[in-house]
CSV table of C-alpha atoms and ligand atoms in Angstrom, one decimal:
chain,number,residue,atom,x,y,z
A,1,UNK,CA,-2.6,44.2,-9.1
A,2,UNK,CA,0.4,45.4,-11.8
A,3,UNK,CA,2.4,42.6,-10.6
A,4,UNK,CA,0.0,39.4,-11.1
A,5,UNK,CA,-1.2,41.7,-14.7
A,6,UNK,CA,2.8,41.1,-15.4
A,7,UNK,CA,2.3,38.0,-15.0
A,8,UNK,CA,-0.6,37.1,-16.8
A,9,UNK,CA,0.4,38.8,-19.2
A,10,UNK,CA,3.6,36.7,-19.9
A,11,UNK,CA,1.9,33.9,-19.2
A,12,UNK,CA,-0.3,34.4,-22.0
A,13,UNK,CA,2.6,35.7,-24.2
A,14,UNK,CA,4.4,32.5,-24.1
A,15,UNK,CA,4.9,28.7,-24.1
A,16,UNK,CA,7.1,28.8,-21.5
A,17,UNK,CA,5.7,31.1,-18.6
A,18,UNK,CA,7.4,31.8,-15.3
A,19,UNK,CA,6.9,33.8,-12.3
A,20,UNK,CA,9.1,35.6,-11.7
A,21,UNK,CA,9.1,39.0,-13.9
A,22,UNK,CA,12.7,39.4,-15.3
A,23,UNK,CA,12.8,43.5,-13.5
A,24,UNK,CA,14.7,43.4,-10.1
A,25,UNK,CA,12.1,45.7,-8.8
A,26,UNK,CA,8.7,43.6,-9.9
A,27,UNK,CA,10.1,39.8,-8.9
A,28,UNK,CA,10.5,40.0,-5.4
A,29,UNK,CA,7.2,41.1,-4.6
A,30,UNK,CA,6.0,38.8,-7.4
A,31,UNK,CA,7.2,36.0,-6.1
A,32,UNK,CA,5.6,36.9,-2.7
A,33,UNK,CA,2.0,37.6,-3.6
A,34,UNK,CA,2.0,34.2,-5.5
A,35,UNK,CA,3.6,32.3,-2.6
A,36,UNK,CA,0.9,34.1,-0.5
A,37,UNK,CA,-1.6,32.8,-3.0
A,38,UNK,CA,-0.3,29.4,-3.2
A,39,UNK,CA,-0.5,29.1,1.2
A,40,UNK,CA,-4.4,30.0,0.8
A,41,UNK,CA,-4.8,27.7,-2.0
A,42,UNK,CA,-6.3,25.0,-0.2
A,43,UNK,CA,-8.6,27.0,2.4
A,44,UNK,CA,-9.7,28.8,-0.8
A,45,UNK,CA,-10.9,25.4,-2.6
A,46,UNK,CA,-8.8,26.2,-5.6
A,47,UNK,CA,-7.1,22.9,-5.5
A,48,UNK,CA,-8.4,20.0,-7.0
A,49,UNK,CA,-7.2,16.5,-8.5
A,50,UNK,CA,-7.7,15.0,-11.7
A,51,UNK,CA,-7.0,11.0,-11.9
A,52,UNK,CA,-5.7,9.5,-15.0
A,53,UNK,CA,-6.4,5.7,-16.3
A,54,UNK,CA,-3.5,3.1,-16.2
A,55,UNK,CA,-4.6,0.6,-18.0
A,56,UNK,CA,-3.4,-3.1,-18.8
A,57,UNK,CA,-2.5,-2.9,-23.1
A,58,UNK,CA,-4.0,-6.3,-23.9
A,59,UNK,CA,-7.6,-6.3,-22.4
A,60,UNK,CA,-8.2,-2.7,-22.4
A,61,UNK,CA,-9.1,-2.9,-18.7
A,62,UNK,CA,-8.7,-0.3,-15.6
A,63,UNK,CA,-6.1,-1.1,-13.2
A,64,UNK,CA,-5.0,2.0,-11.3
A,65,UNK,CA,-5.8,5.9,-11.7
A,66,UNK,CA,-3.0,8.2,-10.8
A,67,UNK,CA,-3.9,10.9,-8.9
A,68,UNK,CA,-2.4,14.8,-10.1
A,69,UNK,CA,-3.1,17.9,-8.6
A,70,UNK,CA,-4.5,20.9,-9.7
A,71,UNK,CA,-4.5,24.6,-8.7
A,72,UNK,CA,-7.1,26.9,-10.6
A,73,UNK,CA,-6.5,30.4,-9.4
A,74,UNK,CA,-8.8,33.2,-10.2
A,75,UNK,CA,-6.1,35.6,-11.2
A,76,UNK,CA,-3.1,33.2,-12.3
A,77,UNK,CA,-5.6,30.8,-13.8
A,78,UNK,CA,-4.7,26.8,-13.7
A,79,UNK,CA,-1.4,27.0,-13.0
A,80,UNK,CA,0.3,23.5,-13.4
A,81,UNK,CA,1.9,21.6,-11.0
A,82,UNK,CA,5.4,21.9,-12.4
A,83,UNK,CA,5.5,25.2,-11.8
A,84,UNK,CA,3.6,25.5,-8.2
A,85,UNK,CA,4.9,22.0,-6.9
A,86,UNK,CA,8.8,23.5,-6.6
A,87,UNK,CA,7.4,26.6,-5.3
A,88,UNK,CA,5.3,24.6,-2.4
A,89,UNK,CA,8.4,22.9,-1.8
A,90,UNK,CA,10.6,26.2,-1.3
A,91,UNK,CA,8.4,27.9,0.8
A,92,UNK,CA,7.6,24.7,3.3
A,93,UNK,CA,3.7,24.2,2.4
A,94,UNK,CA,4.4,20.8,0.5
A,95,UNK,CA,3.8,18.2,3.8
A,96,UNK,CA,0.4,20.5,4.2
A,97,UNK,CA,-0.4,19.8,0.6
A,98,UNK,CA,0.9,16.2,0.0
A,99,UNK,CA,-1.6,15.5,3.0
A,100,UNK,CA,-4.4,16.9,1.1
A,101,UNK,CA,-3.8,15.4,-1.8
A,102,UNK,CA,-3.3,11.9,-0.5
A,103,UNK,CA,-6.4,12.4,1.6
A,104,UNK,CA,-8.5,13.2,-0.9
A,105,UNK,CA,-7.4,11.0,-3.0
A,106,UNK,CA,-8.0,8.2,-0.8
A,107,UNK,CA,-11.5,9.4,-0.2
A,108,UNK,CA,-12.5,9.2,-3.7
A,109,UNK,CA,-11.4,5.7,-3.9
A,110,UNK,CA,-14.0,5.0,-1.3
A,111,UNK,CA,-16.5,7.0,-3.0
A,112,UNK,CA,-15.9,5.6,-6.6
A,113,UNK,CA,-16.7,1.9,-4.8
A,114,UNK,CA,-19.5,3.2,-2.8
A,115,UNK,CA,-20.6,4.1,-6.2
A,116,UNK,CA,-20.1,0.9,-7.8
A,117,UNK,CA,-16.9,1.9,-9.4
A,118,UNK,CA,-13.6,-1.2,-7.9
A,119,UNK,CA,-10.7,1.0,-9.2
A,120,UNK,CA,-8.1,-1.7,-8.1
A,121,UNK,CA,-4.6,1.2,-7.9
A,122,UNK,CA,-4.7,4.7,-6.5
A,123,UNK,CA,-1.2,6.3,-7.4
A,124,UNK,CA,0.2,9.3,-5.4
A,125,UNK,CA,3.2,11.2,-6.3
A,126,UNK,CA,5.4,12.2,-3.0
A,127,UNK,CA,7.6,14.9,-3.0
A,128,UNK,CA,11.4,14.3,-1.8
A,129,UNK,CA,10.8,17.5,0.3
A,130,UNK,CA,8.1,15.4,2.5
A,131,UNK,CA,10.9,12.6,3.4
A,132,UNK,CA,12.7,15.9,4.8
A,133,UNK,CA,10.3,16.2,7.6
A,134,UNK,CA,10.3,12.3,8.9
A,135,UNK,CA,7.0,11.9,9.6
A,136,UNK,CA,5.7,10.9,6.0
A,137,UNK,CA,4.9,7.6,7.3
A,138,UNK,CA,2.8,8.9,10.5
A,139,UNK,CA,1.2,10.8,8.0
A,140,UNK,CA,-0.1,7.7,5.3
A,141,UNK,CA,-0.6,5.4,8.2
A,142,UNK,CA,-3.1,8.1,9.4
A,143,UNK,CA,-4.8,9.0,6.0
A,144,UNK,CA,-5.5,5.7,5.3
A,145,UNK,CA,-6.8,4.8,8.8
A,146,UNK,CA,-9.0,8.0,8.4
A,147,UNK,CA,-10.8,6.9,4.8
A,148,UNK,CA,-10.7,3.4,5.2
A,149,UNK,CA,-8.5,2.6,2.0
A,150,UNK,CA,-6.6,-0.7,2.5
A,151,UNK,CA,-2.8,-0.2,1.8
A,152,UNK,CA,-2.2,-2.4,-0.4
A,153,UNK,CA,-4.0,-0.7,-3.2
A,154,UNK,CA,-2.2,2.5,-2.6
A,155,UNK,CA,0.9,2.9,-4.4
A,156,UNK,CA,3.4,6.2,-3.8
A,157,UNK,CA,5.4,7.6,-6.8
A,158,UNK,CA,9.2,8.2,-5.9
A,159,UNK,CA,11.8,9.8,-8.2
A,160,UNK,CA,15.1,8.2,-8.6
A,161,UNK,CA,16.6,11.3,-6.4
A,162,UNK,CA,14.2,10.4,-3.6
A,163,UNK,CA,15.5,6.8,-3.7
A,164,UNK,CA,19.2,7.4,-4.0
A,165,UNK,CA,18.8,9.9,-0.9
A,166,UNK,CA,20.9,8.5,1.8
A,167,UNK,CA,20.1,7.8,5.2
A,168,UNK,CA,16.6,9.1,6.4
A,169,UNK,CA,14.7,8.5,3.1
A,170,UNK,CA,15.4,4.9,3.1
A,171,UNK,CA,14.2,4.2,6.6
A,172,UNK,CA,11.5,6.0,5.9
A,173,UNK,CA,10.7,4.4,2.5
A,174,UNK,CA,11.2,1.0,4.5
A,175,UNK,CA,8.7,2.2,7.6
A,176,UNK,CA,6.2,2.9,4.1
A,177,UNK,CA,6.2,-1.0,3.2
A,178,UNK,CA,5.7,-2.0,6.8
A,179,UNK,CA,2.8,-0.1,6.5
A,180,UNK,CA,1.4,-2.1,3.2
A,181,UNK,CA,1.6,0.8,1.0
A,182,UNK,CA,3.7,0.0,-2.5
A,183,UNK,CA,6.4,1.8,-4.3
A,184,UNK,CA,6.5,3.6,-7.7
A,185,UNK,CA,9.7,4.5,-9.4
A,186,UNK,CA,8.3,7.6,-11.3
A,187,UNK,CA,10.4,9.1,-14.0
A,188,UNK,CA,12.8,6.0,-14.6
A,189,UNK,CA,15.6,6.6,-16.6
A,190,UNK,CA,15.7,9.9,-16.0
A,191,UNK,CA,17.9,10.1,-12.8
A,192,UNK,CA,20.7,9.0,-11.3
A,193,UNK,CA,19.7,5.4,-9.5
A,194,UNK,CA,22.5,2.2,-9.0
A,195,UNK,CA,21.0,-1.0,-10.3
A,196,UNK,CA,22.4,-2.2,-7.8
A,197,UNK,CA,20.6,-0.3,-4.9
A,198,UNK,CA,17.2,-0.7,-6.7
A,199,UNK,CA,18.3,-4.8,-6.1
A,200,UNK,CA,18.4,-4.0,-2.6
A,201,UNK,CA,14.8,-1.4,-2.5
A,202,UNK,CA,11.7,-2.4,-1.4
A,203,UNK,CA,10.1,-1.2,-4.7
A,204,UNK,CA,7.3,-3.0,-6.9
A,205,UNK,CA,7.4,-0.5,-9.7
A,206,UNK,CA,9.0,1.0,-12.4
A,207,UNK,CA,7.7,4.0,-14.5
A,208,UNK,CA,9.1,4.1,-17.9
A,209,UNK,CA,9.6,7.8,-18.0
A,210,UNK,CA,7.5,9.6,-20.8
A,211,UNK,CA,10.5,11.0,-22.6
A,212,UNK,CA,11.5,7.6,-23.9
A,213,UNK,CA,8.2,6.6,-25.1
A,214,UNK,CA,8.0,9.6,-26.9
A,215,UNK,CA,10.5,9.0,-30.0
A,216,UNK,CA,10.2,5.1,-29.9
A,217,UNK,CA,9.2,4.4,-33.0
A,218,UNK,CA,11.4,6.8,-34.9
A,219,UNK,CA,14.3,6.9,-32.0
A,220,UNK,CA,17.0,3.7,-31.7
A,221,UNK,CA,18.1,5.3,-28.7
A,222,UNK,CA,14.9,5.7,-27.1
A,223,UNK,CA,13.8,1.7,-28.1
A,224,UNK,CA,16.8,0.6,-26.7
A,225,UNK,CA,16.5,2.5,-23.6
A,226,UNK,CA,12.6,1.1,-23.5
A,227,UNK,CA,13.5,-2.6,-24.2
A,228,UNK,CA,16.3,-2.2,-21.4
A,229,UNK,CA,13.9,-1.4,-18.8
A,230,UNK,CA,11.4,-3.9,-19.8
A,231,UNK,CA,14.1,-6.4,-18.9
A,232,UNK,CA,15.7,-4.9,-15.7
A,233,UNK,CA,12.1,-4.7,-14.2
A,234,UNK,CA,11.7,-8.6,-15.1
A,235,UNK,CA,14.6,-9.7,-14.1
A,236,UNK,CA,14.2,-7.9,-11.2
A,237,UNK,CA,10.8,-9.1,-10.6
A,238,UNK,CA,9.3,-5.5,-10.9
A,239,UNK,CA,6.6,-4.2,-12.8
A,240,UNK,CA,6.7,-2.1,-15.2
A,241,UNK,CA,4.6,0.6,-16.8
A,242,UNK,CA,5.2,3.3,-19.1
A,243,UNK,CA,3.9,6.4,-19.1
A,244,UNK,CA,3.2,9.0,-21.9
A,245,UNK,CA,1.5,6.5,-24.4
A,246,UNK,CA,-0.1,8.8,-27.2
A,247,UNK,CA,-0.3,6.1,-29.8
A,248,UNK,CA,-1.4,2.7,-30.6
A,249,UNK,CA,2.1,1.9,-32.4
A,250,UNK,CA,3.4,3.1,-29.0
A,251,UNK,CA,1.0,0.4,-27.2
A,252,UNK,CA,2.0,-2.6,-29.5
A,253,UNK,CA,5.7,-2.1,-29.1
A,254,UNK,CA,5.5,-2.3,-25.4
A,255,UNK,CA,3.0,-5.2,-25.8
A,256,UNK,CA,5.8,-6.9,-28.5
A,257,UNK,CA,8.4,-5.8,-25.8
A,258,UNK,CA,6.9,-7.5,-22.9
A,259,UNK,CA,5.3,-3.9,-20.7
A,260,UNK,CA,1.2,-4.9,-20.6
A,261,UNK,CA,1.2,-1.6,-18.8
A,262,UNK,CA,0.4,1.6,-19.7
A,263,UNK,CA,-0.7,5.5,-19.1
A,264,UNK,CA,-0.9,8.4,-21.9
A,265,UNK,CA,-3.5,10.3,-23.5
A,266,UNK,CA,-4.0,7.9,-26.2
A,267,UNK,CA,-6.2,5.7,-23.3
A,268,UNK,CA,-7.2,9.0,-21.9
A,269,UNK,CA,-6.3,12.7,-20.6
A,270,UNK,CA,-6.3,13.5,-16.7
A,271,UNK,CA,-10.0,13.5,-15.9
A,272,UNK,CA,-12.6,14.4,-12.9
A,273,UNK,CA,-13.4,12.1,-10.1
A,274,UNK,CA,-17.5,11.8,-11.8
A,275,UNK,CA,-15.7,11.6,-15.5
A,276,UNK,CA,-13.5,9.0,-14.3
A,277,UNK,CA,-16.9,7.2,-12.8
A,278,UNK,CA,-19.2,7.8,-16.1
A,279,UNK,CA,-16.5,6.6,-18.3
A,280,UNK,CA,-15.2,3.4,-16.5
A,281,UNK,CA,-18.6,2.8,-14.3
A,282,UNK,CA,-20.8,2.7,-17.5
A,283,UNK,CA,-17.8,1.2,-19.5
A,284,UNK,CA,-18.3,-1.8,-17.0
A,285,UNK,CA,-22.1,-2.0,-17.0
A,286,UNK,CA,-21.7,-2.5,-20.6
A,287,UNK,CA,-19.3,-5.5,-20.0
A,288,UNK,CA,-21.6,-6.9,-17.0
A,289,UNK,CA,-24.5,-6.6,-19.8
A,290,UNK,CA,-22.3,-8.3,-22.4
A,291,UNK,CA,-21.8,-11.3,-19.8
A,292,UNK,CA,-25.5,-11.4,-19.0
A,293,UNK,CA,-26.9,-11.2,-22.8
B,301,LIG,P1,4.3,12.9,-13.3
B,301,LIG,O1,4.0,11.8,-11.7
B,301,LIG,O2,5.0,11.8,-14.2
B,301,LIG,O3,2.8,13.0,-14.0
B,301,LIG,C1,2.6,12.4,-15.5
B,301,LIG,C2,2.7,13.9,-16.0
B,301,LIG,O4,2.1,13.4,-17.3
B,301,LIG,C3,1.5,14.5,-15.6
B,301,LIG,O5,1.5,15.9,-15.9
B,301,LIG,C4,0.2,13.8,-17.1
B,301,LIG,O6,-0.9,14.7,-17.2
B,301,LIG,C5,1.1,13.9,-17.5
B,301,LIG,N1,0.5,13.1,-19.3
B,301,LIG,C6,-0.2,12.0,-19.1
B,301,LIG,N2,0.1,11.4,-20.0
B,301,LIG,C7,0.4,12.1,-20.5
B,301,LIG,C8,1.0,11.9,-22.7
B,301,LIG,O7,0.4,11.2,-22.9
B,301,LIG,N3,1.1,12.7,-23.2
B,301,LIG,C9,2.0,14.2,-22.7
B,301,LIG,N4,2.6,14.7,-23.2
B,301,LIG,N5,1.9,13.8,-21.3
B,301,LIG,C10,0.9,13.2,-20.4
B,301,LIG,P2,1.0,16.8,-14.9
B,301,LIG,O8,0.0,16.7,-14.3
B,301,LIG,O9,1.3,18.4,-15.5
B,301,LIG,O10,2.1,16.4,-13.5
B,301,LIG,C11,3.1,17.1,-13.7
B,301,LIG,C12,4.1,16.6,-12.7
B,301,LIG,O11,3.7,17.4,-11.3
B,301,LIG,C13,4.4,15.2,-12.4
B,301,LIG,O12,4.1,14.2,-13.0
B,301,LIG,C14,4.8,14.9,-10.7
B,301,LIG,O13,6.2,14.6,-10.6
B,301,LIG,C15,4.2,16.1,-10.4
B,301,LIG,N6,3.2,15.9,-9.6
B,301,LIG,C16,1.6,16.2,-10.1
B,301,LIG,N7,0.7,16.4,-9.0
B,301,LIG,C17,1.5,16.0,-7.9
B,301,LIG,C18,1.1,15.8,-6.6
B,301,LIG,O14,-0.1,15.6,-6.2
B,301,LIG,N8,2.4,15.7,-5.7
B,301,LIG,C19,3.7,15.8,-5.9
B,301,LIG,N9,4.3,15.9,-5.2
B,301,LIG,N10,4.0,16.1,-7.1
B,301,LIG,C20,3.1,16.1,-8.1
B,302,LIG,MG1,4.1,10.1,-11.2
B,303,LIG,MG1,6.0,10.0,-14.4
B,304,LIG,MG1,6.9,12.7,-15.6
């Protein structure tokens, strides 16, 4: 129909595509259509996950994967999460979507294990809106029980805005720790967290935002910020991982400054579950063969 066609044209015509037409008439209709499509996306099997490896820089070992949600709609094409996650939050669909993502990813961890690939850790993103209903701990606990994944192998990623929310959210974070799952602060350095607060929080990992990593070798400020975050992690006894590592130089820089964990296109794009198994499962066999031979 016309509204969807307009959206598609816009999506094709620009890098920075948007959901909403600028015209007063099209706007409301188009939004409603896309909302309706999003609400039905799970039942229509349009939602799936990709997994991006996290590696130890000096050994190249797989230390974990981050699950990243995808929406492939027949009319809209592949919609990036930066577009539909905020929409899912607005229309109250994020809890349902978040639960689906967590359950699917946990099932996949168990399934890889059955196929002989032990992925040490699973990272899953949680939206700040998932904390507002207060039931996030129950949901996580239920999914872990149903799938049989050990809580220590799950790490939930939240942004600084979640961390700095007072009241309920902090109580939720403490409850989640009691369940035994780990917590990471995603996109660290881009938000507003107080260092004093950070010290008290039950968080184990800082993820350096990829905006700092991007120009590490050419921008003195980004270099200084990255080194400072690594140091901060050391002093607070937190593990630090860099995201958005795209080059060998960036990886070498991180290693030199005491950060031995990375995630980014230099190692791998996010890939499907089978591809991850094919690559890292085979790699494992090869390692074993080398040891035996
Ligand atoms: P994020 O959690 O910070 O995830 C990392 C994003 O960086 C991913 O984008 C990933 O594809 C991208 N990336 C990884 N390595 C590189 C690299 O070397 N260079 C560049 N330029 N990009 C890299 P993606 O998959 O589009 O996800 C964007 C954001 O959407 C995520 O950022 C996260 O905030 C959100 N998101 C994704 N999946 C979920 C989910 O299941 N639930 C929630 N609540 N949010 C999600
Ligand atoms: Mg993340
Ligand atoms: Mg991030
Ligand atoms: Mg990010």
